[in-house]
Amino acid sequence: MNFSSASSNVTARDDFSVAVSKNLIVAVLCIIINYINGTLIHTFNKHQIFNVNPRYILFIHLVVNDMMQLTSSVMLMLLSYIFYKISVSLCCFLLLFTIIATQNTPMNLAGMAAECYIAICLPLHHTTLCTVRRTYILIGIIWFVSSMSYIPDILILLNTESVEFLDSKIICIRNNAFLNPLIRQKNNIYNTVLLVMVWSTLLYTYLRILFAAKSADGDAKKARNTILLHGFQLLLSMLTYVAQAFRQALYTWFPKNISDAIFVSYIFIQVLPRLISPIVYGLRDKTFRKYLQRYLLCGMRARINPQPTLKELQ
């Protein structure tokens, strides 16, 4: 794999056999994770009981988002092996999917936490507030807000950089494509505001559900644990925000093994977190697991389960 420091001219290149091995590892992980996530989507689409439930709609949106983020990220990595540098225009197009998917994740987690809070603390208003229509409106707002974090970057790039720069070839990293300092300042402010709002939502909903769990049934305690898992997912998604700074630190810490160090960090920051959503819901959620087991392993027929009760969906 080829890596280049933004602050130096040091470049690390893998041997052919090492490069093939790393590409194979990433490709296999990508296929496995996308297969599991694809099975979740198939399960969701095959059963109406899921696609009329706002909780599962938000979950599947998170799964689709994970697939988009993982696929675009792996594609960028493979291109770095094959071509090393690509044109700025192509780089910006590929970064579009990665960046928007990265921004979608925290807001989607906040929406899921809010739905849990309403279900436990405001059960009489849940069917009114959490409708399918409002859920899709929320998803549309999430995409709009995420797009607003990237579209201004493109507009600034087109108005400040020459055509020659757009046709030039770079290592496809966001800071290499968007050189204007105003873009970096804008992104820092945007990310800070976004994460503060999301963490505030998770903290508020967790505390409210925590108090409700002390005097309520097991559903409140389950919702409390779900919020904690959302927080863990958010911590993992935040790793992408510090990936660039972490990459720069690796150049200092492991100058002789920089390629291997960055590859390992890539696996833990970009790839493995995409497994969390299937584990949290596909396996942990009893209702979803009943149907998921029918499709996860091709050629195996699972026992036909009865329809889930209303209590299981809450």
Short mmCIF file of C-alpha atoms in Angstrom, two decimals:
data_model
loop_
_atom_site.label_atom_id
_atom_site.label_comp_id
_atom_site.label_asym_id
_atom_site.label_seq_id
_atom_site.Cartn_x
_atom_site.Cartn_y
_atom_site.Cartn_z
CA MET A 1 0.00 0.00 0.00
CA ASN A 2 1.19 3.51 -0.70
CA PHE A 3 1.03 6.17 1.97
CA SER A 4 2.36 9.68 1.93
CA SER A 5 2.68 12.12 4.77
CA ALA A 6 1.10 15.50 4.28
CA SER A 7 3.96 17.06 6.14
CA SER A 8 6.89 15.31 4.53
CA ASN A 9 7.99 13.57 1.39
CA VAL A 10 8.30 10.20 3.07
CA THR A 11 6.53 7.45 1.15
CA ALA A 12 6.08 3.83 2.21
CA ARG A 13 5.48 1.13 -0.36
CA ASP A 14 4.61 -2.51 0.25
CA ASP A 15 6.12 -5.43 -1.59
CA PHE A 16 3.82 -7.04 -4.13
CA SER A 17 3.06 -10.10 -1.96
CA VAL A 18 2.36 -7.92 1.09
CA ALA A 19 0.10 -5.64 -0.94
CA VAL A 20 -1.86 -8.62 -2.30
CA SER A 21 -2.26 -10.03 1.22
CA LYS A 22 -3.57 -6.76 2.62
CA ASN A 23 -5.96 -6.28 -0.27
CA LEU A 24 -7.23 -9.83 0.18
CA ILE A 25 -7.83 -9.31 3.90
CA VAL A 26 -9.78 -6.10 3.31
CA ALA A 27 -11.77 -7.59 0.43
CA VAL A 28 -12.77 -10.67 2.44
CA LEU A 29 -13.82 -8.58 5.44
CA CYS A 30 -15.79 -6.26 3.17
CA ILE A 31 -17.61 -9.17 1.51
CA ILE A 32 -18.44 -10.83 4.84
CA ILE A 33 -19.72 -7.64 6.47
CA ASN A 34 -21.71 -6.58 3.41
CA TYR A 35 -23.18 -10.09 3.14
CA ILE A 36 -24.40 -9.92 6.74
CA ASN A 37 -25.73 -6.40 6.26
CA GLY A 38 -27.33 -7.37 2.95
CA THR A 39 -29.09 -10.25 4.71
CA LEU A 40 -30.42 -7.79 7.30
CA ILE A 41 -31.83 -5.61 4.53
CA HIS A 42 -33.38 -8.65 2.83
CA THR A 43 -34.99 -9.71 6.12
CA PHE A 44 -36.35 -6.21 6.62
CA ASN A 45 -37.86 -6.05 3.13
CA LYS A 46 -39.43 -9.52 3.29
CA HIS A 47 -41.51 -8.88 6.41
CA GLN A 48 -43.96 -6.03 6.69
CA ILE A 49 -43.84 -6.16 10.46
CA PHE A 50 -40.40 -4.52 10.26
CA ASN A 51 -40.89 -1.95 7.51
CA VAL A 52 -43.85 -0.39 9.31
CA ASN A 53 -41.90 -0.01 12.56
CA PRO A 54 -39.89 3.25 12.91
CA ARG A 55 -37.30 1.55 15.09
CA TYR A 56 -36.38 -0.98 12.41
CA ILE A 57 -36.57 1.60 9.64
CA LEU A 58 -33.90 3.67 11.39
CA PHE A 59 -31.88 0.52 12.00
CA ILE A 60 -31.94 -0.52 8.34
CA HIS A 61 -31.01 3.01 7.32
CA LEU A 62 -27.97 2.67 9.59
CA VAL A 63 -27.12 -0.67 7.95
CA VAL A 64 -27.41 0.78 4.44
CA ASN A 65 -25.26 3.69 5.56
CA ASP A 66 -22.63 1.28 6.92
CA MET A 67 -22.56 -0.60 3.63
CA MET A 68 -22.10 2.61 1.67
CA GLN A 69 -19.35 3.83 3.95
CA LEU A 70 -17.51 0.50 3.96
CA THR A 71 -17.74 -0.01 0.19
CA SER A 72 -16.55 3.49 -0.67
CA SER A 73 -13.78 3.32 1.91
CA VAL A 74 -12.51 -0.03 0.62
CA MET A 75 -12.71 1.24 -2.95
CA LEU A 76 -10.50 4.19 -2.02
CA MET A 77 -8.02 1.85 -0.38
CA LEU A 78 -7.86 -0.47 -3.39
CA LEU A 79 -7.32 2.52 -5.69
CA SER A 80 -4.43 3.63 -3.50
CA TYR A 81 -2.80 0.26 -4.13
CA ILE A 82 -3.50 0.14 -7.86
CA PHE A 83 -2.99 3.75 -8.96
CA TYR A 84 -1.45 5.38 -5.88
CA LYS A 85 -2.68 8.81 -7.07
CA ILE A 86 -5.95 9.66 -8.80
CA SER A 87 -7.38 12.86 -10.23
CA VAL A 88 -8.83 15.45 -7.86
CA SER A 89 -12.20 15.26 -9.61
CA LEU A 90 -12.49 11.49 -9.17
CA CYS A 91 -11.25 11.77 -5.59
CA CYS A 92 -13.95 14.33 -4.73
CA PHE A 93 -16.62 12.07 -6.25
CA LEU A 94 -15.50 9.05 -4.21
CA LEU A 95 -15.16 11.10 -1.03
CA LEU A 96 -18.78 12.21 -1.45
CA PHE A 97 -20.14 8.83 -0.38
CA THR A 98 -17.62 8.26 2.39
CA ILE A 99 -18.07 11.68 3.99
CA ILE A 100 -21.86 11.79 3.81
CA ALA A 101 -22.11 8.26 5.22
CA THR A 102 -19.75 9.23 8.03
CA GLN A 103 -21.90 12.26 8.90
CA ASN A 104 -25.12 10.24 8.71
CA THR A 105 -24.13 7.77 11.41
CA PRO A 106 -24.14 10.04 14.51
CA MET A 107 -27.46 11.65 13.57
CA ASN A 108 -29.06 8.27 12.89
CA LEU A 109 -27.92 7.04 16.31
CA ALA A 110 -29.43 10.14 17.92
CA GLY A 111 -32.72 9.46 16.15
CA MET A 112 -32.75 5.86 17.37
CA ALA A 113 -32.03 6.99 20.92
CA ALA A 114 -34.89 9.50 20.75
CA GLU A 115 -37.25 6.76 19.54
CA CYS A 116 -36.27 4.56 22.51
CA TYR A 117 -36.85 7.46 24.89
CA ILE A 118 -40.34 8.13 23.50
CA ALA A 119 -41.24 4.43 23.63
CA ILE A 120 -40.26 4.12 27.30
CA CYS A 121 -40.93 7.55 28.79
CA LEU A 122 -43.84 8.69 26.58
CA PRO A 123 -45.55 5.42 25.62
CA LEU A 124 -48.97 7.01 25.12
CA HIS A 125 -47.54 9.39 22.51
CA HIS A 126 -45.29 6.88 20.76
CA THR A 127 -47.71 5.90 18.01
CA THR A 128 -48.44 9.57 17.34
CA LEU A 129 -44.90 10.91 17.39
CA CYS A 130 -43.07 7.95 15.84
CA THR A 131 -44.86 7.27 12.59
CA VAL A 132 -43.44 5.77 9.42
CA ARG A 133 -43.92 9.03 7.54
CA ARG A 134 -42.08 11.07 10.19
CA THR A 135 -39.30 8.51 10.27
CA TYR A 136 -38.65 8.89 6.55
CA ILE A 137 -38.82 12.67 6.93
CA LEU A 138 -36.15 12.39 9.63
CA ILE A 139 -33.96 10.29 7.32
CA GLY A 140 -34.37 12.92 4.61
CA ILE A 141 -33.30 15.63 7.06
CA ILE A 142 -30.26 13.56 8.05
CA TRP A 143 -29.18 13.29 4.41
CA PHE A 144 -29.78 16.99 3.82
CA VAL A 145 -27.71 18.03 6.84
CA SER A 146 -24.91 15.63 5.91
CA SER A 147 -24.89 16.92 2.33
CA MET A 148 -24.54 20.46 3.63
CA SER A 149 -21.25 19.42 5.22
CA TYR A 150 -19.78 18.49 1.83
CA ILE A 151 -21.49 20.51 -0.91
CA PRO A 152 -20.01 23.83 0.34
CA ASP A 153 -16.56 22.22 0.11
CA ILE A 154 -17.16 21.47 -3.57
CA LEU A 155 -18.40 25.00 -4.25
CA ILE A 156 -15.39 26.57 -2.54
CA LEU A 157 -13.08 24.20 -4.42
CA LEU A 158 -14.58 25.12 -7.79
CA ASN A 159 -14.36 28.84 -7.06
CA THR A 160 -10.84 28.93 -5.62
CA GLU A 161 -8.85 26.27 -7.47
CA SER A 162 -7.74 26.19 -11.11
CA VAL A 163 -8.80 23.66 -13.73
CA GLU A 164 -5.23 22.37 -13.73
CA PHE A 165 -5.56 21.44 -10.06
CA LEU A 166 -8.84 19.60 -10.67
CA ASP A 167 -7.13 17.56 -13.40
CA SER A 168 -4.01 16.90 -11.32
CA LYS A 169 -3.43 13.65 -9.43
CA ILE A 170 -3.22 13.38 -5.65
CA ILE A 171 -3.31 10.82 -2.87
CA CYS A 172 -7.04 10.71 -2.23
CA ILE A 173 -7.36 12.18 1.26
CA ARG A 174 -9.82 14.93 2.10
CA ASN A 175 -7.13 17.41 3.17
CA ASN A 176 -5.25 16.83 -0.07
CA ALA A 177 -8.31 17.55 -2.21
CA PHE A 178 -9.58 20.56 -0.25
CA LEU A 179 -6.68 22.89 0.43
CA ASN A 180 -8.55 26.05 1.36
CA PRO A 181 -8.14 26.73 5.12
CA LEU A 182 -11.73 28.01 5.27
CA ILE A 183 -12.94 24.50 4.45
CA ARG A 184 -11.02 22.99 7.33
CA GLN A 185 -12.29 25.64 9.75
CA LYS A 186 -15.85 25.08 8.57
CA ASN A 187 -15.53 21.32 8.96
CA ASN A 188 -14.08 21.63 12.46
CA ILE A 189 -16.99 23.82 13.55
CA TYR A 190 -19.55 21.58 11.84
CA ASN A 191 -18.19 18.39 13.38
CA THR A 192 -17.96 19.94 16.84
CA VAL A 193 -21.55 21.21 16.78
CA LEU A 194 -22.81 17.91 15.37
CA LEU A 195 -21.10 15.74 17.95
CA VAL A 196 -22.09 17.99 20.86
CA MET A 197 -25.74 17.80 19.79
CA VAL A 198 -25.62 14.02 19.33
CA TRP A 199 -23.86 13.37 22.63
CA SER A 200 -26.32 15.67 24.40
CA THR A 201 -29.21 13.68 22.92
CA LEU A 202 -27.71 10.35 23.97
CA LEU A 203 -26.93 11.59 27.48
CA TYR A 204 -30.39 13.08 27.99
CA THR A 205 -32.24 10.02 26.71
CA TYR A 206 -30.03 7.66 28.72
CA LEU A 207 -30.58 9.54 31.99
CA ARG A 208 -34.35 9.72 31.46
CA ILE A 209 -34.53 6.02 30.63
CA LEU A 210 -32.21 5.24 33.56
CA PHE A 211 -34.62 6.87 36.00
CA ALA A 212 -37.53 5.10 34.35
CA ALA A 213 -35.75 1.75 34.60
CA LYS A 214 -35.56 1.99 38.39
CA SER A 215 -39.32 1.69 38.71
CA ALA A 216 -40.31 0.03 35.44
CA ASP A 217 -40.16 -3.38 33.83
CA GLY A 218 -37.41 -5.02 31.84
CA ASP A 219 -38.24 -3.07 28.68
CA ALA A 220 -36.84 0.12 30.20
CA LYS A 221 -33.68 -1.64 31.29
CA LYS A 222 -33.29 -3.10 27.79
CA ALA A 223 -33.74 0.38 26.30
CA ARG A 224 -31.12 1.75 28.70
CA ASN A 225 -28.63 -0.89 27.54
CA THR A 226 -29.49 -0.05 23.93
CA ILE A 227 -28.64 3.62 24.52
CA LEU A 228 -25.29 2.54 25.97
CA LEU A 229 -24.63 0.54 22.81
CA HIS A 230 -25.54 3.61 20.76
CA GLY A 231 -22.92 5.51 22.71
CA PHE A 232 -20.35 2.82 21.97
CA GLN A 233 -21.27 2.96 18.28
CA LEU A 234 -20.87 6.72 18.37
CA LEU A 235 -17.41 6.40 19.92
CA LEU A 236 -16.41 4.06 17.10
CA SER A 237 -17.81 6.41 14.46
CA MET A 238 -15.87 9.29 16.04
CA LEU A 239 -12.63 7.48 15.22
CA THR A 240 -13.09 8.56 11.60
CA TYR A 241 -13.00 12.20 12.72
CA VAL A 242 -9.53 11.76 14.23
CA ALA A 243 -8.22 9.37 11.58
CA GLN A 244 -6.14 12.05 9.85
CA ALA A 245 -4.51 13.22 13.09
CA PHE A 246 -3.94 9.61 14.12
CA ARG A 247 -2.34 8.88 10.75
CA GLN A 248 0.04 11.78 11.21
CA ALA A 249 1.00 10.46 14.65
CA LEU A 250 1.78 7.06 13.19
CA TYR A 251 4.42 8.62 10.95
CA THR A 252 6.20 9.72 14.12
CA TRP A 253 5.66 6.60 16.19
CA PHE A 254 6.38 3.94 13.56
CA PRO A 255 8.59 5.49 10.86
CA LYS A 256 9.99 2.09 9.85
CA ASN A 257 6.67 0.24 9.80
CA ILE A 258 4.34 3.02 8.76
CA SER A 259 2.57 0.99 6.08
CA ASP A 260 1.66 -1.84 8.47
CA ALA A 261 0.66 0.58 11.23
CA ILE A 262 -1.71 2.54 8.99
CA PHE A 263 -3.17 -0.67 7.58
CA VAL A 264 -4.01 -1.95 11.08
CA SER A 265 -5.50 1.42 12.03
CA TYR A 266 -7.58 1.35 8.85
CA ILE A 267 -9.03 -2.05 9.77
CA PHE A 268 -9.99 -0.90 13.26
CA ILE A 269 -11.27 2.55 12.26
CA GLN A 270 -13.01 1.95 8.93
CA VAL A 271 -13.84 -1.76 8.65
CA LEU A 272 -14.54 -3.49 11.96
CA PRO A 273 -16.97 -0.82 13.31
CA ARG A 274 -19.30 -1.75 10.46
CA LEU A 275 -19.87 -5.08 12.26
CA ILE A 276 -21.44 -3.38 15.28
CA SER A 277 -24.88 -2.75 13.76
CA PRO A 278 -25.46 -6.42 12.78
CA ILE A 279 -24.37 -7.56 16.25
CA VAL A 280 -26.44 -5.00 18.15
CA TYR A 281 -29.71 -5.58 16.28
CA GLY A 282 -29.42 -8.55 13.98
CA LEU A 283 -28.28 -10.88 16.76
CA ARG A 284 -29.26 -9.08 19.97
CA ASP A 285 -32.81 -8.18 18.97
CA LYS A 286 -34.96 -11.29 19.53
CA THR A 287 -37.65 -10.28 17.07
CA PHE A 288 -35.22 -9.62 14.23
CA ARG A 289 -33.20 -12.74 15.02
CA LYS A 290 -36.24 -14.96 14.54
CA TYR A 291 -36.45 -13.93 10.91
CA LEU A 292 -32.77 -13.30 10.25
CA GLN A 293 -31.81 -16.92 10.87
CA ARG A 294 -33.91 -17.95 7.86
CA TYR A 295 -31.71 -16.04 5.43
CA LEU A 296 -28.26 -15.64 6.99
CA LEU A 297 -26.97 -19.06 5.95
CA CYS A 298 -27.99 -20.07 2.42
CA GLY A 299 -29.27 -23.62 2.12
CA MET A 300 -30.27 -23.92 5.79
CA ARG A 301 -33.93 -23.85 6.71
CA ALA A 302 -34.76 -22.45 10.07
CA ARG A 303 -37.78 -23.43 12.07
CA ILE A 304 -40.84 -21.32 11.24
CA ASN A 305 -41.43 -18.98 14.15
CA PRO A 306 -44.73 -17.45 15.19
CA GLN A 307 -45.43 -13.78 14.55
CA PRO A 308 -43.85 -11.52 17.19
CA THR A 309 -46.12 -9.99 19.76
CA LEU A 310 -46.59 -6.27 20.31
CA LYS A 311 -44.58 -6.48 23.52
CA GLU A 312 -41.57 -7.92 21.64
CA LEU A 313 -41.58 -4.92 19.32
CA GLN A 314 -41.47 -2.40 22.16
#
